[in-house]
């Protein structure tokens, strides 16, 4: 199947269309952030402005349409600029870890032998380490901050792509057209790139789009635990962590502070959902057998 | 023939070292091909035809495969001694190869033009535009109608026969001296088969290359070959001019194979294939490897392995008891 056809079918499929629309919606918000929520200090747009120093969250009002979180951080501003953070975290983590996975998996699968053996055992070791704990420990060692969160998640997030890629390469390597390319005198690099990777990339794309959502959630988790974004940084996980003391409501009203949880939580959920929908749709389109 | 040999394979042995044991897929094969001639290689499935051709191309997967012995002299140069880089210059350029499945030997994600151009661009110093023009010319030469349009189509838009033509175009685009065709027509239906063979014959005249035609179909061999090597269990058991081989087979295996070609108009008994199975390559019998299925086998056959010997001028057979075969043929009132 060619790229064009895949794209056309992606648009025709209702589920993926919803996913696509959501992603585009988030994309527009991310791009339009400076106009939707103009920063008061353009040199530090990711710092969420505060509407005072009070402790108790304030409900939505005309001035703060999503209300304010603990510490009077403006939730609307945090959500809008947090969209950029989410995309950045997702693309960087998934991009780099997929790249590492593709590289490792392709070389292991293509060259095989002892090289494959060594590389895949290392992969197994990484897989045996519980992901979240490893990420927490590594971020704690490296120090708080989104950059370190990303480094930690990349370090422990490439193995699935590597395994997937390797199995793809192993099966495609036996294809006659790869042998035929070899028989034409094509070099290893040419064969790997033109004949192997481009024929195996779709399952990787599916896996990557699924991982977009989960990586953003994990990054949010680390922020929630206080080892991610620094306080006041526009990040959805951080926004939720502001709600930690208010989730149970108060004064006989269990949902009094609903906006502190529901709004950032909803943003994360929708963001992940949209990537998963696209991933699912990709899978349906590309490989009926995979279901 | 007094001409220089194009390729001279001597005592080639290629083994696969697997967990179950050593598979002696090719075990002492010798033959030669002269410029411009077609050598047919025929034999049942698993006798080592593909491994022989992949050994020449040095495309044996290693591990588990390894060329254990022998030399492959191509224009006097031993291919077994070349490194991969030197070999790459030869593949697709001096020696090229087409495969059995035209379905799978083209990459589904590229247009046929891209794939023919790839072959050209690897070996020739031409621009993309020139390569594209050459690709279109090649499509014309292999008889694909509307080549300007076809060049931008994907393999799945073409029929099996058309795809095999594209493969042929690809393999001939650098004007090789030797074309190895590994069962190029097996996957096609009969009428298309005939067209492809016809095409290969005419391209051979036009390009002047030699062909090594691999098949398990004696009919195909008869149609295109000048000389024939019959393989059994990793060895050449009979080697002769195509006319001599068909007119007067000198090895019980070849003789049996001929009887397994259906001659519907002749007597029905001849439909019988050779009884028994090809021996397990992990566990070949002692002596002549055909002894488990040979009606002439004696104790000697079960101990000593016969070598190829010239039984008539230019006609070689590896059998201890060619005389017994002759008696049998005489009894049946045949050649
Ligand atoms: N990669 C490999 N590993 C182990 N054994 C192999 C490998 N490739 C081929 N063989 C063995 O080598 C022997 C010869 O195989 P080959 O493919 O040359 O047969 P063939 O004559 O081409 O048969 P066919 O008509 O089915 O194509 C077979 O017994 C096969 O099992
Ligand atoms: S050597 Fe013996 S077993 Fe082998 S083909 Fe000849 S007669 Fe048969
Ligand atoms: Mg074969």
XYZ file of C-alpha atoms and ligand atoms in Angstrom:
666
model
C 0.000 0.000 0.000
C 1.306 3.418 -0.843
C 1.509 6.410 1.417
C -1.136 8.335 -0.461
C -3.616 5.528 -0.120
C -2.948 5.207 3.593
C -3.533 8.912 4.103
C -6.745 8.827 2.100
C -8.030 5.883 4.096
C -7.021 7.544 7.323
C -9.336 10.399 6.438
C -12.149 8.098 5.401
C -12.110 6.071 8.592
C -14.499 7.660 11.135
C -12.531 6.730 14.225
C -9.279 8.000 12.893
C -11.033 11.114 11.648
C -12.100 11.918 15.213
C -8.535 11.299 16.337
C -7.157 13.455 13.568
C -9.566 16.283 14.314
C -8.626 16.194 17.983
C -4.927 16.237 17.165
C -5.389 19.075 14.737
C -7.393 20.895 17.382
C -4.578 20.477 19.907
C -2.102 21.443 17.218
C -3.941 24.680 16.514
C -4.006 25.470 20.223
C -0.294 24.790 20.525
C 0.573 26.939 17.547
C -1.864 29.670 18.490
C -0.907 29.781 22.174
C 0.654 33.273 22.030
C -2.627 34.669 20.689
C -5.040 32.526 22.682
C -3.291 33.182 25.976
C -0.829 36.034 25.525
C 2.028 35.753 27.998
C 2.587 38.695 30.277
C 6.321 38.148 30.059
C 7.110 37.046 26.484
C 10.581 35.932 27.498
C 9.099 33.293 29.782
C 5.861 32.202 28.128
C 5.819 28.834 29.894
C 5.538 30.382 33.328
C 1.881 30.327 34.325
C 0.742 33.742 35.597
C -0.648 33.960 39.096
C -3.716 35.891 40.084
C -2.593 36.409 43.626
C -1.032 34.401 46.405
C -4.100 32.769 47.950
C -4.039 29.053 48.673
C -7.580 27.995 47.793
C -8.432 27.404 44.112
C -10.985 29.804 42.676
C -13.801 28.608 40.411
C -14.118 29.686 36.780
C -14.938 33.338 36.349
C -15.016 35.742 33.447
C -11.443 36.704 34.141
C -10.148 33.138 34.612
C -12.469 31.051 32.513
C -11.119 27.717 33.786
C -10.623 29.069 37.283
C -7.368 29.159 39.185
C -5.474 26.350 40.836
C -3.814 26.194 44.213
C -1.526 29.213 44.403
C -3.812 31.101 42.005
C -2.176 29.728 38.880
C -4.429 30.419 35.892
C -5.677 27.039 34.696
C -6.637 28.258 31.229
C -3.157 29.591 30.591
C -1.605 26.415 31.924
C -3.736 24.245 29.661
C -3.057 26.286 26.528
C 0.703 26.473 26.962
C 0.717 22.976 28.410
C -0.432 21.774 25.006
C 2.898 22.865 23.608
C 4.653 21.089 26.422
C 2.680 17.906 25.715
C 3.551 17.933 22.026
C 7.142 18.701 22.759
C 7.451 15.927 25.321
C 5.644 13.463 23.074
C 7.514 14.204 19.879
C 10.925 14.357 21.455
C 10.567 11.229 23.562
C 8.812 9.152 20.942
C 10.932 10.504 18.109
C 14.279 9.837 19.726
C 13.349 6.554 21.377
C 11.804 5.257 18.147
C 14.909 6.291 16.279
C 17.097 4.409 18.739
C 14.741 1.432 18.599
C 14.677 1.396 14.805
C 18.436 1.647 14.612
C 19.078 -1.054 17.176
C 16.367 -3.387 15.886
C 17.342 -2.990 12.245
C 21.032 -3.593 12.775
C 20.381 -6.562 15.060
C 17.874 -8.116 12.679
C 19.808 -7.416 9.496
C 23.249 -8.504 10.616
C 22.094 -11.258 12.970
C 24.651 -13.584 14.538
C 26.506 -12.681 17.715
C 25.798 -8.987 17.217
C 22.065 -9.656 17.321
C 22.542 -11.892 20.323
C 24.427 -9.276 22.351
C 22.133 -6.405 21.404
C 18.949 -8.285 22.137
C 20.201 -9.476 25.531
C 20.928 -5.859 26.433
C 17.423 -5.016 25.293
C 16.057 -7.769 27.520
C 17.889 -6.354 30.505
C 16.346 -2.948 29.881
C 12.938 -4.541 29.500
C 13.271 -6.324 32.806
C 13.530 -3.026 34.684
C 10.099 -1.677 35.721
C 9.566 1.338 33.512
C 8.011 3.833 35.897
C 10.359 3.075 38.756
C 13.368 3.306 36.464
C 12.148 6.635 35.140
C 11.555 7.980 38.650
C 14.941 6.857 39.900
C 16.791 8.193 36.900
C 15.031 11.548 36.956
C 15.685 11.859 40.651
C 19.371 11.188 40.092
C 19.608 13.575 37.160
C 17.592 16.222 38.980
C 14.168 17.706 38.549
C 13.208 19.161 35.188
C 11.441 18.251 31.977
C 14.676 17.701 30.100
C 15.741 15.051 32.575
C 12.297 13.485 32.477
C 12.658 13.166 28.729
C 16.148 11.709 29.005
C 14.866 9.138 31.496
C 11.849 8.193 29.399
C 13.968 7.862 26.264
C 16.507 5.739 28.094
C 13.840 3.280 29.148
C 11.455 3.681 26.238
C 13.193 2.385 23.109
C 13.006 -1.377 23.650
C 9.577 -2.058 22.210
C 10.447 -0.341 18.956
C 13.697 -2.242 18.817
C 12.023 -5.607 19.259
C 9.245 -4.789 16.844
C 11.691 -3.527 14.264
C 13.910 -6.536 14.646
C 11.089 -8.981 14.061
C 9.958 -6.973 11.056
C 13.450 -6.948 9.624
C 13.862 -10.664 10.200
C 10.775 -11.425 8.176
C 11.448 -8.918 5.436
C 15.059 -10.018 5.119
C 13.856 -13.330 3.749
C 11.777 -11.599 1.091
C 12.968 -12.214 -2.399
C 13.085 -8.545 -3.230
C 15.726 -7.996 -0.583
C 17.755 -10.861 -1.985
C 17.071 -9.473 -5.454
C 18.406 -6.083 -4.406
C 21.468 -7.842 -3.058
C 21.765 -9.656 -6.364
C 21.756 -6.310 -8.145
C 24.801 -5.274 -6.186
C 23.071 -2.853 -3.826
C 25.078 -2.035 -0.699
C 23.969 -2.759 2.855
C 22.994 0.817 3.584
C 20.894 1.052 0.450
C 19.179 -2.239 1.161
C 18.504 -1.438 4.795
C 17.187 1.969 4.043
C 15.288 1.511 0.788
C 14.151 -2.048 1.012
C 13.956 -2.932 4.669
C 13.019 0.159 6.649
C 10.469 1.553 4.244
C 8.730 -1.807 4.087
C 8.611 -2.204 7.821
C 7.887 1.303 8.995
C 4.095 1.157 9.318
C 3.884 -1.059 12.400
C 6.460 1.265 13.923
C 4.261 4.234 13.141
C 1.334 2.507 14.843
C 3.438 1.717 17.860
C 4.820 5.259 17.971
C 1.426 6.911 17.877
C 0.209 4.648 20.666
C 3.282 5.570 22.636
C 2.711 9.314 22.166
C -0.194 9.140 24.565
C 1.411 6.910 27.134
C 4.652 8.891 27.204
C 2.761 12.139 27.814
C 0.889 10.429 30.651
C 4.106 9.110 32.146
C 5.758 12.511 31.903
C 2.686 13.994 33.596
C 2.944 11.374 36.291
C 6.502 12.408 37.011
C 5.417 16.042 37.123
C 2.581 15.047 39.438
C 5.102 13.351 41.680
C 7.063 16.575 41.754
C 10.134 15.470 39.814
C 9.058 16.789 36.414
C 8.298 20.334 35.412
C 9.342 22.979 37.939
C 6.576 24.676 39.875
C 4.585 27.134 37.844
C 5.687 25.640 34.497
C 2.867 25.154 31.996
C 2.535 21.390 32.045
C -0.614 19.323 32.375
C 0.846 16.955 34.932
C 1.902 19.918 36.993
C -1.609 21.376 36.733
C -3.042 18.169 38.118
C -0.519 18.101 40.914
C -1.885 21.467 42.014
C -5.171 19.659 42.556
C -3.679 17.114 44.908
C -5.026 18.790 48.048
C -8.425 19.535 46.583
C -9.521 16.370 44.865
C -11.729 15.440 47.799
C -13.611 18.737 47.642
C -14.503 20.460 50.891
C -17.181 21.903 53.145
C -19.688 19.170 52.385
C -19.332 19.705 48.662
C -17.371 16.858 47.142
C -17.078 18.482 43.753
C -16.394 21.975 44.862
C -12.945 22.059 43.219
C -13.801 19.873 40.258
C -12.170 22.261 37.788
C -8.725 21.700 39.269
C -8.859 18.033 38.320
C -11.305 17.701 35.476
C -9.886 20.345 33.189
C -6.222 19.300 33.074
C -7.237 15.649 33.419
C -9.578 16.045 30.478
C -6.853 17.617 28.391
C -4.469 14.728 29.028
C -7.167 12.144 28.424
C -8.280 13.674 25.138
C -4.717 14.078 23.981
C -3.895 10.429 24.641
C -7.182 9.274 23.246
C -6.617 11.044 19.983
C -3.222 9.421 19.461
C -4.616 6.028 20.349
C -7.493 6.491 17.931
C -5.058 7.296 15.182
C -2.900 4.360 16.123
C -5.893 2.047 16.109
C -7.066 3.345 12.793
C -3.595 2.899 11.343
C -3.633 -0.655 12.518
C -7.013 -1.352 10.985
C -5.970 0.143 7.711
C -2.543 -1.357 7.483
C -2.937 -4.789 8.849
C -6.254 -6.501 9.340
C -4.393 -9.499 10.768
C -2.970 -7.486 13.664
C -6.345 -6.974 15.296
C 34.320 -25.775 -27.815
C 37.540 -23.869 -27.999
C 36.237 -20.572 -26.699
C 37.327 -19.153 -23.351
C 35.112 -20.260 -20.511
C 32.976 -17.483 -19.069
C 32.473 -19.242 -15.786
C 34.211 -22.343 -14.582
C 32.924 -23.928 -11.398
C 35.250 -26.523 -9.919
C 34.367 -28.887 -7.150
C 32.127 -26.376 -5.416
C 30.895 -27.395 -1.966
C 28.475 -25.295 0.066
C 27.334 -26.522 3.460
C 24.862 -25.199 5.989
C 25.863 -25.700 9.581
C 22.545 -25.984 11.367
C 21.608 -27.109 14.825
C 20.490 -30.473 13.515
C 23.743 -31.017 11.704
C 25.584 -30.147 8.529
C 23.472 -29.889 5.394
C 25.688 -30.629 2.424
C 23.474 -28.711 0.029
C 26.108 -28.603 -2.696
C 28.858 -31.163 -2.477
C 31.399 -31.171 -5.255
C 29.726 -29.553 -8.238
C 31.660 -28.726 -11.394
C 30.476 -27.231 -14.660
C 31.373 -24.486 -17.053
C 29.482 -21.992 -19.137
C 30.832 -20.479 -22.324
C 29.980 -16.967 -23.493
C 26.591 -16.757 -25.103
C 25.447 -20.282 -24.315
C 22.664 -21.512 -22.064
C 23.434 -24.122 -19.468
C 20.402 -25.808 -18.017
C 20.511 -27.065 -14.456
C 17.801 -29.524 -13.659
C 16.903 -31.616 -10.659
C 14.246 -32.285 -8.075
C 13.398 -29.873 -5.303
C 16.144 -29.622 -2.701
C 18.974 -30.975 -4.845
C 20.944 -27.765 -4.448
C 20.174 -25.792 -7.593
C 19.409 -22.542 -5.820
C 22.295 -22.950 -3.432
C 24.623 -23.414 -6.413
C 23.423 -20.203 -8.012
C 23.465 -18.250 -4.762
C 27.000 -19.511 -4.178
C 28.067 -18.068 -7.513
C 26.515 -14.763 -6.512
C 28.054 -15.144 -3.056
C 24.620 -14.570 -1.568
C 24.630 -17.568 0.730
C 23.467 -16.496 4.133
C 26.370 -16.876 6.486
C 25.969 -18.205 9.089
C 24.703 -20.919 8.676
C 25.925 -21.273 5.092
C 29.521 -21.431 3.926
C 31.360 -22.215 0.728
C 33.591 -24.961 2.016
C 35.555 -25.885 -1.033
C 36.095 -25.306 -4.708
C 36.554 -22.349 -6.970
C 34.255 -20.275 -9.125
C 36.317 -18.777 -11.921
C 34.516 -15.959 -13.661
C 36.578 -14.649 -16.562
C 39.468 -16.344 -14.827
C 38.911 -14.576 -11.492
C 37.975 -16.697 -8.486
C 34.764 -15.267 -7.050
C 35.143 -17.193 -3.816
C 38.214 -15.070 -3.038
C 36.566 -11.674 -3.528
C 35.344 -9.531 -0.662
C 31.771 -8.263 -0.497
C 32.678 -4.897 -1.960
C 34.310 -6.411 -5.018
C 31.440 -8.841 -5.311
C 28.910 -6.018 -5.318
C 30.536 -4.602 -8.433
C 29.967 -7.913 -10.162
C 26.410 -8.520 -8.998
C 23.832 -6.943 -11.218
C 26.573 -5.744 -13.517
C 28.502 -8.769 -14.821
C 26.286 -11.459 -13.361
C 22.659 -10.863 -12.596
C 19.876 -13.029 -11.386
C 16.136 -13.437 -11.674
C 14.040 -15.340 -9.225
C 11.121 -17.696 -9.179
C 8.460 -15.462 -7.704
C 7.910 -12.322 -9.747
C 5.337 -11.455 -7.099
C 7.825 -11.163 -4.269
C 11.039 -10.336 -6.032
C 9.859 -6.797 -6.663
C 9.558 -4.406 -3.764
C 5.883 -3.514 -3.331
C 6.514 0.057 -2.213
C 8.396 1.274 -5.288
C 7.312 1.749 -8.864
C 8.792 -0.596 -11.414
C 10.631 2.388 -12.876
C 12.275 3.125 -9.538
C 13.436 -0.447 -9.280
C 14.896 -0.663 -12.755
C 16.513 2.731 -12.230
C 18.031 1.477 -9.006
C 19.775 -1.284 -10.921
C 21.098 1.243 -13.424
C 22.104 3.865 -10.872
C 24.059 1.381 -8.760
C 26.390 0.492 -11.583
C 26.337 3.284 -14.116
C 27.365 6.864 -13.743
C 24.254 8.428 -15.242
C 21.736 11.028 -14.130
C 18.313 10.064 -12.827
C 16.761 11.347 -16.011
C 18.988 9.213 -18.198
C 18.391 6.224 -15.952
C 14.659 6.709 -16.311
C 14.976 6.809 -20.073
C 17.052 3.641 -19.970
C 14.421 2.024 -17.774
C 11.749 2.875 -20.325
C 13.944 1.485 -23.114
C 14.428 -1.716 -21.161
C 10.689 -2.071 -20.633
C 10.249 -1.734 -24.377
C 12.886 -4.391 -24.999
C 11.181 -6.890 -22.726
C 7.927 -6.348 -24.570
C 5.914 -4.343 -22.073
C 3.263 -2.311 -23.846
C 2.948 1.418 -23.036
C 6.309 1.538 -21.250
C 6.074 5.283 -20.561
C 2.979 4.626 -18.530
C 4.020 1.317 -16.970
C 7.249 2.769 -15.660
C 5.306 4.666 -12.997
C 3.141 1.767 -11.913
C 3.563 -0.357 -8.814
C 4.234 -4.080 -9.006
C 0.753 -4.974 -7.773
C -0.717 -3.245 -10.802
C 0.998 -5.721 -13.116
C 0.231 -9.335 -13.941
C 2.660 -12.119 -13.012
C 4.042 -12.344 -16.518
C 4.519 -8.591 -16.707
C 6.327 -8.621 -13.389
C 8.688 -11.284 -14.583
C 9.370 -9.131 -17.630
C 10.164 -6.254 -15.298
C 12.556 -8.502 -13.371
C 14.219 -9.441 -16.628
C 14.447 -5.770 -17.606
C 16.048 -5.050 -14.254
C 18.542 -7.854 -14.500
C 19.568 -6.997 -18.070
C 19.752 -3.244 -17.564
C 23.507 -3.331 -17.038
C 24.161 -5.721 -19.887
C 25.480 -8.661 -17.848
C 27.640 -11.415 -19.301
C 25.804 -14.053 -17.334
C 22.176 -14.198 -16.337
C 21.210 -16.704 -13.692
C 17.535 -17.544 -13.912
C 16.292 -19.552 -10.933
C 13.039 -21.144 -12.038
C 11.900 -17.978 -13.803
C 8.729 -19.515 -15.145
C 7.664 -21.930 -12.430
C 5.188 -19.504 -10.897
C 3.577 -18.593 -14.209
C 0.883 -20.366 -16.152
C 1.781 -22.324 -19.199
C 1.077 -19.834 -21.972
C 2.875 -17.038 -20.136
C 5.707 -19.482 -19.438
C 6.197 -20.031 -23.139
C 6.212 -16.285 -23.800
C 8.820 -15.632 -21.131
C 11.066 -18.414 -22.434
C 10.657 -17.043 -25.933
C 11.578 -13.591 -24.658
C 14.652 -14.905 -22.867
C 15.805 -16.672 -25.994
C 15.420 -13.589 -28.107
C 17.086 -11.337 -25.536
C 19.953 -13.784 -25.375
C 20.502 -13.344 -29.101
C 20.167 -9.578 -28.794
C 22.368 -9.089 -25.712
C 24.692 -12.003 -26.270
C 24.812 -12.996 -22.620
C 25.125 -16.508 -21.299
C 22.274 -17.962 -19.262
C 22.287 -20.411 -16.418
C 18.739 -21.715 -16.458
C 17.628 -23.475 -13.310
C 14.462 -25.516 -13.322
C 12.967 -28.801 -12.310
C 11.107 -28.942 -15.587
C 12.808 -30.978 -18.297
C 10.486 -29.430 -20.874
C 11.784 -25.955 -20.121
C 15.374 -27.162 -20.261
C 14.831 -28.772 -23.638
C 13.483 -25.548 -25.024
C 16.257 -23.183 -24.036
C 19.491 -24.996 -23.202
C 22.582 -25.812 -25.172
C 24.007 -28.050 -22.512
C 22.498 -29.532 -19.373
C 23.740 -30.474 -15.922
C 21.460 -32.847 -14.032
C 21.774 -32.498 -10.278
C 20.906 -34.991 -7.595
C 21.475 -34.517 -3.861
C 24.082 -31.790 -4.193
C 25.997 -33.334 -7.087
C 26.013 -33.194 -10.844
C 25.185 -36.719 -11.946
C 24.969 -36.191 -15.680
C 26.351 -33.497 -17.899
C 25.900 -33.364 -21.665
C 24.719 -31.547 -24.757
C 20.985 -31.146 -24.642
C 20.447 -33.396 -27.677
C 22.640 -36.178 -26.330
C 21.006 -35.989 -22.945
C 17.498 -36.274 -24.268
C 18.332 -38.705 -26.992
C 20.419 -40.993 -24.862
C 20.461 -40.401 -21.100
C 23.421 -42.089 -19.453
C 22.410 -41.884 -15.816
C 19.602 -43.902 -14.238
C 18.315 -40.765 -12.512
C 18.003 -38.765 -15.734
C 16.508 -41.731 -17.424
C 13.945 -41.990 -14.630
C 13.141 -38.301 -14.830
C 12.452 -38.569 -18.530
C 9.999 -41.284 -17.830
C 8.280 -39.027 -15.377
C 7.500 -36.482 -18.092
C 3.920 -37.295 -18.967
C 3.723 -38.747 -22.472
C 0.002 -39.093 -22.570
C -0.113 -40.423 -26.089
C 2.458 -43.087 -25.221
C 1.986 -45.922 -22.833
C 0.665 -45.046 -19.419
C 3.323 -46.768 -17.360
C 5.717 -44.002 -18.258
C 3.719 -41.530 -16.185
C 5.308 -43.015 -13.114
C 7.783 -40.768 -11.412
C 10.855 -42.262 -9.846
C 9.703 -44.169 -6.782
C 10.983 -43.060 -3.390
C 12.073 -39.721 -2.036
C 15.063 -37.480 -2.278
C 17.306 -38.513 0.619
C 17.481 -36.298 3.668
C 20.409 -33.912 3.156
C 21.346 -34.296 6.817
C 21.789 -37.953 6.280
C 22.844 -38.888 2.777
C 23.367 -42.581 2.039
C 26.891 -43.956 1.692
C 28.175 -44.461 -1.809
C 26.033 -43.256 -4.696
C 23.369 -40.957 -3.265
C 20.844 -42.302 -5.737
C 21.225 -45.871 -4.521
C 18.059 -45.752 -2.397
C 15.942 -45.267 -5.505
C 17.965 -46.860 -8.252
C 16.788 -50.090 -9.798
C 20.326 -50.949 -10.876
C 21.960 -50.411 -7.502
C 24.496 -53.022 -6.378
C 26.644 -53.432 -3.277
C 29.369 -51.377 -4.903
C 26.914 -48.486 -5.254
C 26.226 -48.622 -1.539
C 29.888 -48.261 -0.653
C 31.699 -46.207 -3.289
C 30.546 -42.936 -4.709
C 30.932 -42.724 -8.497
C 32.544 -39.618 -10.032
C 31.534 -37.952 -13.271
C 33.173 -39.764 -16.158
C 33.106 -39.169 -19.846
C 31.061 -42.045 -21.222
C 30.781 -40.645 -24.710
C 32.420 -37.617 -26.219
C 31.254 -34.597 -24.216
C 28.776 -36.740 -22.301
C 29.480 -37.279 -18.618
C 27.727 -39.552 -16.149
C 28.386 -40.452 -12.535
C 27.258 -44.051 -12.369
C 28.985 -47.393 -11.884
C 26.557 -49.259 -14.066
C 25.876 -47.309 -17.235
C 26.014 -50.669 -19.026
C 23.057 -52.012 -17.028
C 21.068 -48.927 -18.002
C 21.963 -49.537 -21.639
C 20.734 -53.140 -21.370
C 17.474 -51.974 -19.876
C 17.021 -49.383 -22.612
C 17.702 -52.028 -25.249
C 15.180 -54.348 -23.607
C 12.520 -51.663 -23.726
C 13.364 -51.055 -27.376
C 14.257 -47.493 -26.748
C 17.197 -45.195 -27.787
N 19.576 -21.322 4.792
C 19.591 -22.666 4.805
N 19.776 -23.340 5.937
C 19.796 -24.683 5.963
N 19.616 -25.454 4.888
C 19.412 -24.848 3.714
C 19.378 -23.421 3.606
N 19.146 -23.095 2.307
C 19.027 -24.268 1.655
N 19.199 -25.316 2.487
C 19.153 -26.734 2.132
O 19.945 -26.955 1.008
C 19.356 -27.928 0.179
C 19.311 -27.439 -1.235
O 18.419 -26.369 -1.333
P 18.142 -25.584 -2.668
O 17.338 -24.411 -2.299
O 19.404 -25.340 -3.388
O 17.256 -26.589 -3.494
P 16.695 -26.402 -4.955
O 17.339 -27.428 -5.787
O 16.837 -25.009 -5.386
O 15.180 -26.784 -4.749
P 13.859 -26.079 -5.281
O 13.553 -26.721 -6.576
O 12.859 -26.449 -4.223
O 14.120 -24.634 -5.372
C 17.991 -28.222 0.745
O 18.049 -29.463 1.396
C 17.760 -27.128 1.721
O 17.023 -27.610 2.820
S 25.969 -45.798 -9.249
Fe 24.634 -47.438 -8.761
S 23.043 -46.577 -7.515
Fe 24.118 -44.900 -8.466
S 22.958 -44.530 -10.266
Fe 24.530 -45.897 -10.886
S 23.603 -47.868 -10.653
Fe 22.317 -46.499 -9.583
Mg 15.446 -23.416 -5.672
